[in-house]
GROMACS .gro file of C-alpha atoms in nm:
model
  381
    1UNK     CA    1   0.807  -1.817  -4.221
    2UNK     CA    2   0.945  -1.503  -4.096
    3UNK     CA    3   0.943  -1.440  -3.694
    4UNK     CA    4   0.710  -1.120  -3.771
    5UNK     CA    5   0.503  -1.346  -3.980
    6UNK     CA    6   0.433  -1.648  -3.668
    7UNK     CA    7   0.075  -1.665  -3.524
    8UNK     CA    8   0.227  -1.568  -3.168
    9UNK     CA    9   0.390  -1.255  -3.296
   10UNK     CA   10   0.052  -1.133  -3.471
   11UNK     CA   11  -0.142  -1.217  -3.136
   12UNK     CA   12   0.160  -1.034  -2.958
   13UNK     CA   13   0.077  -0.724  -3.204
   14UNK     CA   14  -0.328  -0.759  -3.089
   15UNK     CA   15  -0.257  -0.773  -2.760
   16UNK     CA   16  -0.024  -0.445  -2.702
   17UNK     CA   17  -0.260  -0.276  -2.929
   18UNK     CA   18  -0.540  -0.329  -2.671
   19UNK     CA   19  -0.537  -0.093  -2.372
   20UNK     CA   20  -0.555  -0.287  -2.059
   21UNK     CA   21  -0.399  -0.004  -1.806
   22UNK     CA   22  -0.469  -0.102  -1.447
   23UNK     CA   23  -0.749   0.102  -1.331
   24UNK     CA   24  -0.644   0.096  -0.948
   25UNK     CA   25  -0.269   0.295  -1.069
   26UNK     CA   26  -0.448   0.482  -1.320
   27UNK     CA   27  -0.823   0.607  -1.208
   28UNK     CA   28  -1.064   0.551  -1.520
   29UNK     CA   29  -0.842   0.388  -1.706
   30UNK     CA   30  -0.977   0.068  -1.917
   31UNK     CA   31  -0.852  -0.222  -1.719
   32UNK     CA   32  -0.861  -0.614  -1.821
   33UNK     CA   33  -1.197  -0.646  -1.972
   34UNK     CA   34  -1.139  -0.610  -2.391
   35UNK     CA   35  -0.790  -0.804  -2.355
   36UNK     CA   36  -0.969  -1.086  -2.137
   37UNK     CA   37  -1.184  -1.109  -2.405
   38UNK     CA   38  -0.940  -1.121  -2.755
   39UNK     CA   39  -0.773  -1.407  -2.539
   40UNK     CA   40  -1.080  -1.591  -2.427
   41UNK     CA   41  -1.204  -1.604  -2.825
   42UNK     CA   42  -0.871  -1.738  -2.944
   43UNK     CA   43  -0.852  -2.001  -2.661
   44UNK     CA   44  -1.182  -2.095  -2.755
   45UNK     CA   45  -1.101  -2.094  -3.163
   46UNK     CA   46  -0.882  -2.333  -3.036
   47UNK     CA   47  -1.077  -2.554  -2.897
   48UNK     CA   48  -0.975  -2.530  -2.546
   49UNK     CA   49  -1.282  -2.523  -2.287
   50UNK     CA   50  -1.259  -2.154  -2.176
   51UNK     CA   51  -1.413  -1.953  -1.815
   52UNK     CA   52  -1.373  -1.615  -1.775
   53UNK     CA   53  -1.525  -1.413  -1.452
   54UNK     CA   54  -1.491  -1.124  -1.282
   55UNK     CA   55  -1.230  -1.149  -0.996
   56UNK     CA   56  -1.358  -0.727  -0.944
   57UNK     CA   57  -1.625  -0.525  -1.159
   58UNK     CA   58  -1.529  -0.522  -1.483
   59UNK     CA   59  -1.218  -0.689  -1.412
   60UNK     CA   60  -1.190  -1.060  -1.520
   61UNK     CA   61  -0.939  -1.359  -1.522
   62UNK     CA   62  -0.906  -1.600  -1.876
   63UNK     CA   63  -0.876  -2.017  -1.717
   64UNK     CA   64  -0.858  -2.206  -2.109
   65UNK     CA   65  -0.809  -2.590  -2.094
   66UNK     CA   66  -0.688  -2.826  -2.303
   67UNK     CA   67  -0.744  -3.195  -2.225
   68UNK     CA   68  -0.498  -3.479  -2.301
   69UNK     CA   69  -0.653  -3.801  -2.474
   70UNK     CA   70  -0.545  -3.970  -2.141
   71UNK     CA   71  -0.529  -3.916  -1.777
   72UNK     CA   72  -0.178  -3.779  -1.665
   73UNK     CA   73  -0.042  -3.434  -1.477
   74UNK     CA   74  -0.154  -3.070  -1.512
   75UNK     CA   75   0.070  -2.828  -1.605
   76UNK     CA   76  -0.086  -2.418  -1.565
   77UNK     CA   77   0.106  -2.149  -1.762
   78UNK     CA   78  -0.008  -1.791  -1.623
   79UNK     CA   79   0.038  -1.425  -1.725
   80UNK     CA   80  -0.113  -1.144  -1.603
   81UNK     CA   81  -0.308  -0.920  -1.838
   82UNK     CA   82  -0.274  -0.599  -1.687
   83UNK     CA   83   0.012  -0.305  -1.753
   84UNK     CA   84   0.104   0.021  -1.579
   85UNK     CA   85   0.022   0.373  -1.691
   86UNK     CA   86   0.153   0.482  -2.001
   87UNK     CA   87   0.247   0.843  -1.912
   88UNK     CA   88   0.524   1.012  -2.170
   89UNK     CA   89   0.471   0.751  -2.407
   90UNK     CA   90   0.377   0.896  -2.675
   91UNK     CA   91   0.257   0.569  -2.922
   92UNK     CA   92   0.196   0.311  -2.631
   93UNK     CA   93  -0.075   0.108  -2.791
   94UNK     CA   94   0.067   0.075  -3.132
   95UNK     CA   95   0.279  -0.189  -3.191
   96UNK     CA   96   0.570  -0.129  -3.400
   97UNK     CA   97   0.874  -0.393  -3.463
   98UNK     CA   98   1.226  -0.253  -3.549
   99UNK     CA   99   1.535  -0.415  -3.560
  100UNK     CA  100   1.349  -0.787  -3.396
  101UNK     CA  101   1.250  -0.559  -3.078
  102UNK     CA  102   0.852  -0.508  -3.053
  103UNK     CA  103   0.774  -0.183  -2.887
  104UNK     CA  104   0.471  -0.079  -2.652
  105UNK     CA  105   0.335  -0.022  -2.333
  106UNK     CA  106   0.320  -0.426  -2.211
  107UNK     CA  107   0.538  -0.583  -2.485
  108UNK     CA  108   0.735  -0.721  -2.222
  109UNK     CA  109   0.550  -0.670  -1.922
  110UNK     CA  110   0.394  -0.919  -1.989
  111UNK     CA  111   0.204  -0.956  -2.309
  112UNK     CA  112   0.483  -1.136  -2.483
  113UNK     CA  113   0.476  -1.434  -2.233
  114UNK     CA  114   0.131  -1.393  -2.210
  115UNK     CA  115   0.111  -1.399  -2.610
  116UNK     CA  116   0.373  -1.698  -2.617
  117UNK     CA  117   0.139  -1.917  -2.357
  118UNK     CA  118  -0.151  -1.897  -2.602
  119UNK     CA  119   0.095  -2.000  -2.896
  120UNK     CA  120   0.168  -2.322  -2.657
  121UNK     CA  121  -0.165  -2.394  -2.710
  122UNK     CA  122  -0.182  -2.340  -3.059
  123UNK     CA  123   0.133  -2.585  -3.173
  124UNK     CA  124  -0.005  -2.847  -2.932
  125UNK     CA  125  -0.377  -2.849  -3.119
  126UNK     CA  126  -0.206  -2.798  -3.448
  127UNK     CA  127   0.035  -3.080  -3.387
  128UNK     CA  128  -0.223  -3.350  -3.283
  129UNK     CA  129  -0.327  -3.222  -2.946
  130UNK     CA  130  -0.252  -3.335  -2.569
  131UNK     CA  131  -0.180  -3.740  -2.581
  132UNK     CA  132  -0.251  -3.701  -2.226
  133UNK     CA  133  -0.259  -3.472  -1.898
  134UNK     CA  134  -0.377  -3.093  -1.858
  135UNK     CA  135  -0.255  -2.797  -2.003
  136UNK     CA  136  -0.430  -2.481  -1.844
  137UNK     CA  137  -0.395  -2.138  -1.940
  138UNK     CA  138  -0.439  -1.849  -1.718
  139UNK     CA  139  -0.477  -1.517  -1.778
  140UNK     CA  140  -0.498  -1.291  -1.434
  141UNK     CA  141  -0.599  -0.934  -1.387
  142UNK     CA  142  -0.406  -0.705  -1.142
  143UNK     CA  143  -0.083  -0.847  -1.064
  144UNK     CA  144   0.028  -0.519  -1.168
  145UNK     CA  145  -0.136  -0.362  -0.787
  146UNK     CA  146  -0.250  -0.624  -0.576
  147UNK     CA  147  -0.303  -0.981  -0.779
  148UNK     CA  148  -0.684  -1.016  -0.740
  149UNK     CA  149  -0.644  -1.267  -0.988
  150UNK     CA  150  -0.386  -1.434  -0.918
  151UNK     CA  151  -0.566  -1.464  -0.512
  152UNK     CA  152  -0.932  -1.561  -0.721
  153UNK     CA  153  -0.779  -1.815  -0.927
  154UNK     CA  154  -0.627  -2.029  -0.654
  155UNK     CA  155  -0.971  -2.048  -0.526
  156UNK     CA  156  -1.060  -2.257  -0.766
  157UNK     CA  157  -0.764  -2.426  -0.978
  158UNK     CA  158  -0.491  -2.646  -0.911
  159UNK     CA  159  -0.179  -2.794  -1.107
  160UNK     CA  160   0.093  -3.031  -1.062
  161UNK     CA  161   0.307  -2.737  -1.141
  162UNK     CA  162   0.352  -2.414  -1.306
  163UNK     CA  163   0.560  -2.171  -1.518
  164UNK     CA  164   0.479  -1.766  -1.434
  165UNK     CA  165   0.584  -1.641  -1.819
  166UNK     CA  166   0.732  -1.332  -1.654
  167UNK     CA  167   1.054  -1.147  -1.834
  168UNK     CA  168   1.343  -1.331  -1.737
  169UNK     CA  169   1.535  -1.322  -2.071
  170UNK     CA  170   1.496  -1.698  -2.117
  171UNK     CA  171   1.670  -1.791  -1.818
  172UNK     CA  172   1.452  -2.010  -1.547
  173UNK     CA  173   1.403  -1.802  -1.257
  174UNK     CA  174   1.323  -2.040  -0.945
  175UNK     CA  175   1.324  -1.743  -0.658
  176UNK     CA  176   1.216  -1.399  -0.603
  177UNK     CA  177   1.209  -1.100  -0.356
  178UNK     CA  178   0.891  -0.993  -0.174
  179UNK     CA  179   0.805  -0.667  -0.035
  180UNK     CA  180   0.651  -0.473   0.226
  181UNK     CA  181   0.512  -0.163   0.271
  182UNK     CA  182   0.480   0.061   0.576
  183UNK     CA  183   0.361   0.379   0.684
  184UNK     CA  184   0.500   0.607   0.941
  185UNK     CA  185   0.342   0.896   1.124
  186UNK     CA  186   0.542   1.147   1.362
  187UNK     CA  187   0.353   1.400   1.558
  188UNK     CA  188   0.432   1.736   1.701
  189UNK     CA  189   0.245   2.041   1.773
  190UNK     CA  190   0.134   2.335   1.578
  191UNK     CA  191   0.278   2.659   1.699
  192UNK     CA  192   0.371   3.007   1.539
  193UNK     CA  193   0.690   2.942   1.404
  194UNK     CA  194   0.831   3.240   1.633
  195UNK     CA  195   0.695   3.033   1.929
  196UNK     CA  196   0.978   2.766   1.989
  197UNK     CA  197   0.845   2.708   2.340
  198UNK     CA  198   0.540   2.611   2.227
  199UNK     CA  199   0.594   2.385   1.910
  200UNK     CA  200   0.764   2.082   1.840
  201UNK     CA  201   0.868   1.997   1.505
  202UNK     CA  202   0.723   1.668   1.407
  203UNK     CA  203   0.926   1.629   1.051
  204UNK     CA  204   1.236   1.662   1.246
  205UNK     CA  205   1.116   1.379   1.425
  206UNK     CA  206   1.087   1.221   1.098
  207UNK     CA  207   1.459   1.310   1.077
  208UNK     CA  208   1.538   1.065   1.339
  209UNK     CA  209   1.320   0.787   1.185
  210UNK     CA  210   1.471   0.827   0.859
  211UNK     CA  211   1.855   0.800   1.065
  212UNK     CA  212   1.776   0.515   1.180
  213UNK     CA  213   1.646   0.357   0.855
  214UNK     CA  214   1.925   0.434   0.698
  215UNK     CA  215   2.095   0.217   0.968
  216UNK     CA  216   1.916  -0.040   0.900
  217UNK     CA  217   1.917  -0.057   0.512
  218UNK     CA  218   2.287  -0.042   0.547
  219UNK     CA  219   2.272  -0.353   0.784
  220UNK     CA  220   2.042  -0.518   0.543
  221UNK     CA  221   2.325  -0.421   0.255
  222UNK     CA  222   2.552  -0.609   0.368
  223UNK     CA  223   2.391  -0.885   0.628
  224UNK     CA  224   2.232  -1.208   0.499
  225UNK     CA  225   2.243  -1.243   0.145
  226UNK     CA  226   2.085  -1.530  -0.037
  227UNK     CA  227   2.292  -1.726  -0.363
  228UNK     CA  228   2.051  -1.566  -0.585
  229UNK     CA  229   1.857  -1.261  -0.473
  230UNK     CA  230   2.120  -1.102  -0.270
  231UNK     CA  231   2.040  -0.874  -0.007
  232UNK     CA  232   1.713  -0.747   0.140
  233UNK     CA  233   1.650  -0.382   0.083
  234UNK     CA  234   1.487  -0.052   0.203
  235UNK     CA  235   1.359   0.295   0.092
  236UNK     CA  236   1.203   0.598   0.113
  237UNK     CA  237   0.930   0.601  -0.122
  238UNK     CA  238   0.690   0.900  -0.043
  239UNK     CA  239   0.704   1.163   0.239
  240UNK     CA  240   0.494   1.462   0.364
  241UNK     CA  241   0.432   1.701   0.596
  242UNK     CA  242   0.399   2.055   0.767
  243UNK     CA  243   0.138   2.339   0.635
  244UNK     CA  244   0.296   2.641   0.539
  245UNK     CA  245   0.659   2.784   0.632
  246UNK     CA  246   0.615   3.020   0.930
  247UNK     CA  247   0.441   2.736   1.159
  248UNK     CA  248   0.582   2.478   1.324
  249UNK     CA  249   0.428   2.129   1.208
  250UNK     CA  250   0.207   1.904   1.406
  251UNK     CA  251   0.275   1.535   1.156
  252UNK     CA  252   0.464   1.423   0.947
  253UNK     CA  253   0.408   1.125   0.753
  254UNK     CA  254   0.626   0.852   0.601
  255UNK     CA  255   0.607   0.538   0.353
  256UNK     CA  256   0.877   0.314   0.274
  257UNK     CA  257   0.930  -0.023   0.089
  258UNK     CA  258   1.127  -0.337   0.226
  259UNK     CA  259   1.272  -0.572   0.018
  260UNK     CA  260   1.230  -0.943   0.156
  261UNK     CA  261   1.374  -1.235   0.142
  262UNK     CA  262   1.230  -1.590   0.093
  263UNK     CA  263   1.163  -1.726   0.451
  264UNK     CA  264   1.193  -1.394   0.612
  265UNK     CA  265   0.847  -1.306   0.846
  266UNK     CA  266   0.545  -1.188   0.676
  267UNK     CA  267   0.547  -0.864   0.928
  268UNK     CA  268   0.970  -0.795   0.979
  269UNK     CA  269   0.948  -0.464   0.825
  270UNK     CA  270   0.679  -0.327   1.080
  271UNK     CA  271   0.829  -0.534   1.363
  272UNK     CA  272   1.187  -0.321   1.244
  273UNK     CA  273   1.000   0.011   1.271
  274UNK     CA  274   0.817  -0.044   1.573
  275UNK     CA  275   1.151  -0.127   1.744
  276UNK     CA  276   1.331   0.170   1.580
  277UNK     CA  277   0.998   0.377   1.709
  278UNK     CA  278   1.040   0.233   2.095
  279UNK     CA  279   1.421   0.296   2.058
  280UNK     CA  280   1.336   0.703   1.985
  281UNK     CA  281   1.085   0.743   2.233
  282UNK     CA  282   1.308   0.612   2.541
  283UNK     CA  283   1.555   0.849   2.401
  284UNK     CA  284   1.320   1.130   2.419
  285UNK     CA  285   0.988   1.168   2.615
  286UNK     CA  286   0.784   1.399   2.379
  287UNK     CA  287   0.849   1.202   2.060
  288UNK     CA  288   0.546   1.055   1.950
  289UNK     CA  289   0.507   0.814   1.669
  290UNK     CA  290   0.366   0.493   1.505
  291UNK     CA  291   0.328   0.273   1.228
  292UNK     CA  292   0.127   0.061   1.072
  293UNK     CA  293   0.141  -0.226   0.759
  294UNK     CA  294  -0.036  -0.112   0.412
  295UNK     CA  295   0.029  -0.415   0.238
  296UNK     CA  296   0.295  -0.721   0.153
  297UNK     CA  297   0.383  -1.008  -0.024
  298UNK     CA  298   0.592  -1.274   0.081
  299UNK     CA  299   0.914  -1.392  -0.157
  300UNK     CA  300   0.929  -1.714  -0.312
  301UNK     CA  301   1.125  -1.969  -0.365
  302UNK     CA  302   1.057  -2.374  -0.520
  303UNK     CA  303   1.170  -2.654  -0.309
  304UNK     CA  304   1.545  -2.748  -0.424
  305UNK     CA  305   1.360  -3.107  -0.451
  306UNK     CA  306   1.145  -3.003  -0.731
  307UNK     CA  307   1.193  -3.146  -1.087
  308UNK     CA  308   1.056  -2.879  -1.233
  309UNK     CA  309   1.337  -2.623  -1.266
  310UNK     CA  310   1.566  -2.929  -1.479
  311UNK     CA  311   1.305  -3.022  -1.715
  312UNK     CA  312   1.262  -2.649  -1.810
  313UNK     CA  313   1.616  -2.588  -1.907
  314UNK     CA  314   1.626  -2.898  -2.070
  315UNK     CA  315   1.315  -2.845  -2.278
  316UNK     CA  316   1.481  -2.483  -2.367
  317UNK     CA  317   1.793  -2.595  -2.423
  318UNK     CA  318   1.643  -2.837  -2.656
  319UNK     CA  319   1.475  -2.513  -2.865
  320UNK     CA  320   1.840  -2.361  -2.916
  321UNK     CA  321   1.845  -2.177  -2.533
  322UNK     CA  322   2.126  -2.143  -2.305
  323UNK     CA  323   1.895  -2.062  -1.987
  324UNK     CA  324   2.064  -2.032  -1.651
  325UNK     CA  325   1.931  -2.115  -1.311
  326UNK     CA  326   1.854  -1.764  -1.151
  327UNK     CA  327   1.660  -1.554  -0.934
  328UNK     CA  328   1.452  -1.203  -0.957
  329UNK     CA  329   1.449  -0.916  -0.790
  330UNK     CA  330   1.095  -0.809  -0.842
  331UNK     CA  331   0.758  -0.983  -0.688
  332UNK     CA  332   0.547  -1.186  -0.935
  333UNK     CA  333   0.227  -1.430  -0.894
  334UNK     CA  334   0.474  -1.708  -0.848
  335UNK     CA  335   0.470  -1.662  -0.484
  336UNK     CA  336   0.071  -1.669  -0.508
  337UNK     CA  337   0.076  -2.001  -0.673
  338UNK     CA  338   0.380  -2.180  -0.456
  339UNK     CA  339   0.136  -2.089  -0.158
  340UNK     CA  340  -0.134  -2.254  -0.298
  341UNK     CA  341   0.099  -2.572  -0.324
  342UNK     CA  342   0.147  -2.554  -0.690
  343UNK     CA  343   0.554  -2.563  -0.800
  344UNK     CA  344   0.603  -2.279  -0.980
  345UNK     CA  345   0.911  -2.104  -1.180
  346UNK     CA  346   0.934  -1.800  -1.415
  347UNK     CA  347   1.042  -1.832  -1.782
  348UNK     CA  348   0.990  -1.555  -2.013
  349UNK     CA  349   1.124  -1.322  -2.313
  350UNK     CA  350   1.421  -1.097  -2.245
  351UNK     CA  351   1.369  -0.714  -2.392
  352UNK     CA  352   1.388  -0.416  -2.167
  353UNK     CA  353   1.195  -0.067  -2.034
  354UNK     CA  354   0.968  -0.254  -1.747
  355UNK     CA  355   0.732   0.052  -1.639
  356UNK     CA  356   0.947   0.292  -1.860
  357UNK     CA  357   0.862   0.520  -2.147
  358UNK     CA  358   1.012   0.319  -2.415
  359UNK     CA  359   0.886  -0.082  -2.353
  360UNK     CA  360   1.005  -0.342  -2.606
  361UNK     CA  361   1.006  -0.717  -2.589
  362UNK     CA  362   1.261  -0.900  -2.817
  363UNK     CA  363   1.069  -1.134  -3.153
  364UNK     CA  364   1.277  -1.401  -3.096
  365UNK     CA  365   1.270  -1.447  -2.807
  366UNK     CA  366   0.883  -1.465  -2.765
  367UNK     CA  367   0.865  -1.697  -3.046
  368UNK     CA  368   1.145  -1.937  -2.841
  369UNK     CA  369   0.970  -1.920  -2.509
  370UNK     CA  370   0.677  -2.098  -2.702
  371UNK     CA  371   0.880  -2.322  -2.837
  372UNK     CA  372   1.064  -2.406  -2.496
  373UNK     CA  373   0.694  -2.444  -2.337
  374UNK     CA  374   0.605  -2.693  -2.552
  375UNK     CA  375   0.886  -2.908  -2.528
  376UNK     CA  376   0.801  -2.870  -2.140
  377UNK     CA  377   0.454  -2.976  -2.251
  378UNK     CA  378   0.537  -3.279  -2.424
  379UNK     CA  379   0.784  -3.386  -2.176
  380UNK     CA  380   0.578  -3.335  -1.881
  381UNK     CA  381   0.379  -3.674  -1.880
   0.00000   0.00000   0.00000
């Protein structure tokens, strides 16, 4: 059988072909619901018992279980069903395969792990079934904004471990970054802008914020580094202010993302700001300023005791794989489960153009992270 021709390949194909946009990025767009539901009917067909509810309106999560013939360890494999906008693509829903690369909004991100998951299912069932444990299949909405369903399905289900089927090109990913987000105001006052007296400039207050962060993100640069993330991080990300040119302006307003490392504090980005914000005003009197948290996630990182990371490689390596031991840069649900208690890693299919205009996830690859799963399946109990 060709690679084009496997089962998890033609699910791959249904899957991008569904729009399943996040509808927090993108107002009005169609969200989770019809992909929730191809997935839930082909767990079922099957034979896996299958749940599906609504972690928001209209939004739900996919739990599909298969049961071993004997009591032994669960094992979840999760994916998030959700993608970003598809703005300048100009085909993102139709799935086209050229040169063993399969394009579309989601092909990587993540509907080829999230295809190959279901296609651990299917060579189990096909080949005899579970002989004994839990193999549990989640599908989560939102990841792609906040992770409603990644928080709503620790409510409720537990594993002796877990693999996140994220892109990591086949290697096993065992740590990733976190991130923060904080916003800063500067105020001034409003004045004619022939008026110096009587105004004071509140983005050139910014001005001094921004100095300062620069600081910092060049201290981050090159302080603690961790053997597989690196550095922590910081940016700019949006900025505003002032009304119209001949006045002076009364706020300015700031947002900026922080990189984290595993371990660091769930609030060190806003504890960073408020100090750089104390530091300005003893400086100067008149500056005004403050900030406040809009949202975060922690990084992640398994316990260096956990077994899990070894039997992975082994059970790719098994499959024809040369996966490393390495780390991400970008968040993921991982860090959802590990706080729940569950030891989790990332293995997925390499390809490339995460959040671009041209997405494609590589054939092969999606048909040997299945393969790789399974092997982890077997071996498991």
């Amino acid at each position: 059988m060709s690679l084009v021709a496997d089962p998890v390949i033609a699910l791959l194909r249904e899957l991008v072909a569904i729009d399943s946009v996040n509808p927090t990025l993108v107002p009005g767009a169609r969200g989770e619901t019809d992909i929730a539901r191809r997935l839930a009917d082909e767990l079922r067909s099957l034979g896996l018992t299958v749940e599906m509810a609504d972690v928001a309106p209209d939004r739900p999560n996919v739990v599909g279980v298969l049961e071993g013939r004997h009591a032994g360890r669960s094992l979840m494999l999760c994916g998030h069903t959700d993608t970003v906008g598809v703005t300048g693509m100009p085909k993102p829903f139709t799935p086209d395969i050229r040169d063993g690369k399969l394009f579309g909004r989601g092909a990587q991100d993540m509907k080829g792990g999230v295809a190959a998951m279901v296609g651990v299912a299917r060579s189990i069932v096909e080949s005899g079934g579970l002989e004994r444990g839990r193999l549990v299949i989640a599908a989560v909405a939102d990841e792609e904004h906040s992770s409603l369903g990644a928080d709503e399905l620790i409510k409720t289900w537990r594993a002796d471990a877990a693999v996140v089927t994220e892109p990591t090109g086949l290697d096993v990913a065992v740590a990733h970054k976190g991130f923060q987000w904080v916003a800063v105001e500067t105020r001034g006052r409003a004045a004619h802008g022939s008026r110096p007296r009587d105004g004071r400039d509140a983005i050139m207050r910014m001005g001094r914020v921004l100095t300062r962060l620069e600081r910092l993100e060049k201290k981050l640069r090159y302080g603690a580094s961790h053997d597989l993330l690196g550095s922590a991080s910081l940016h700019a990300s949006i900025i505003d202010g002032g009304e119209e040119l001949s006045s002076y302006p009364a706020r300015a307003s700031l947002q900026f993302e922080r990189r984290t490392l595993p371990g660091e504090p769930a609030n060190v980005a806003l504890t960073e700001i408020v100090t750089i914000l104390d530091e300005l005003r003893r400086e100067d009197a008149e500056f005004e300023a403050d900030a406040h948290m809009v949202f975060g996630r922690e990084g992640y990182e398994i316990a260096p005791s956990s077994p899990l990371p070894d039997a992975l490689i082994k059970a790719a390596t098994r499959v024809g794989g040369t996966p490393r031991r390495v780390g991400m840069t970008f968040w993921t649900d991982a860090a959802i489960l590990g706080s729940a208690g569950i030891p989790t890693v990332l293995f997925g299919p390499g390809g490339a153009g995460l959040h671009s205009t041209e997405e494609y996830v590589l054939v092969e690859d999606v048909c040997r992270c299945r393969d790789a799963l399974v092997e982890l399946v077997r071996a498991f109990n």
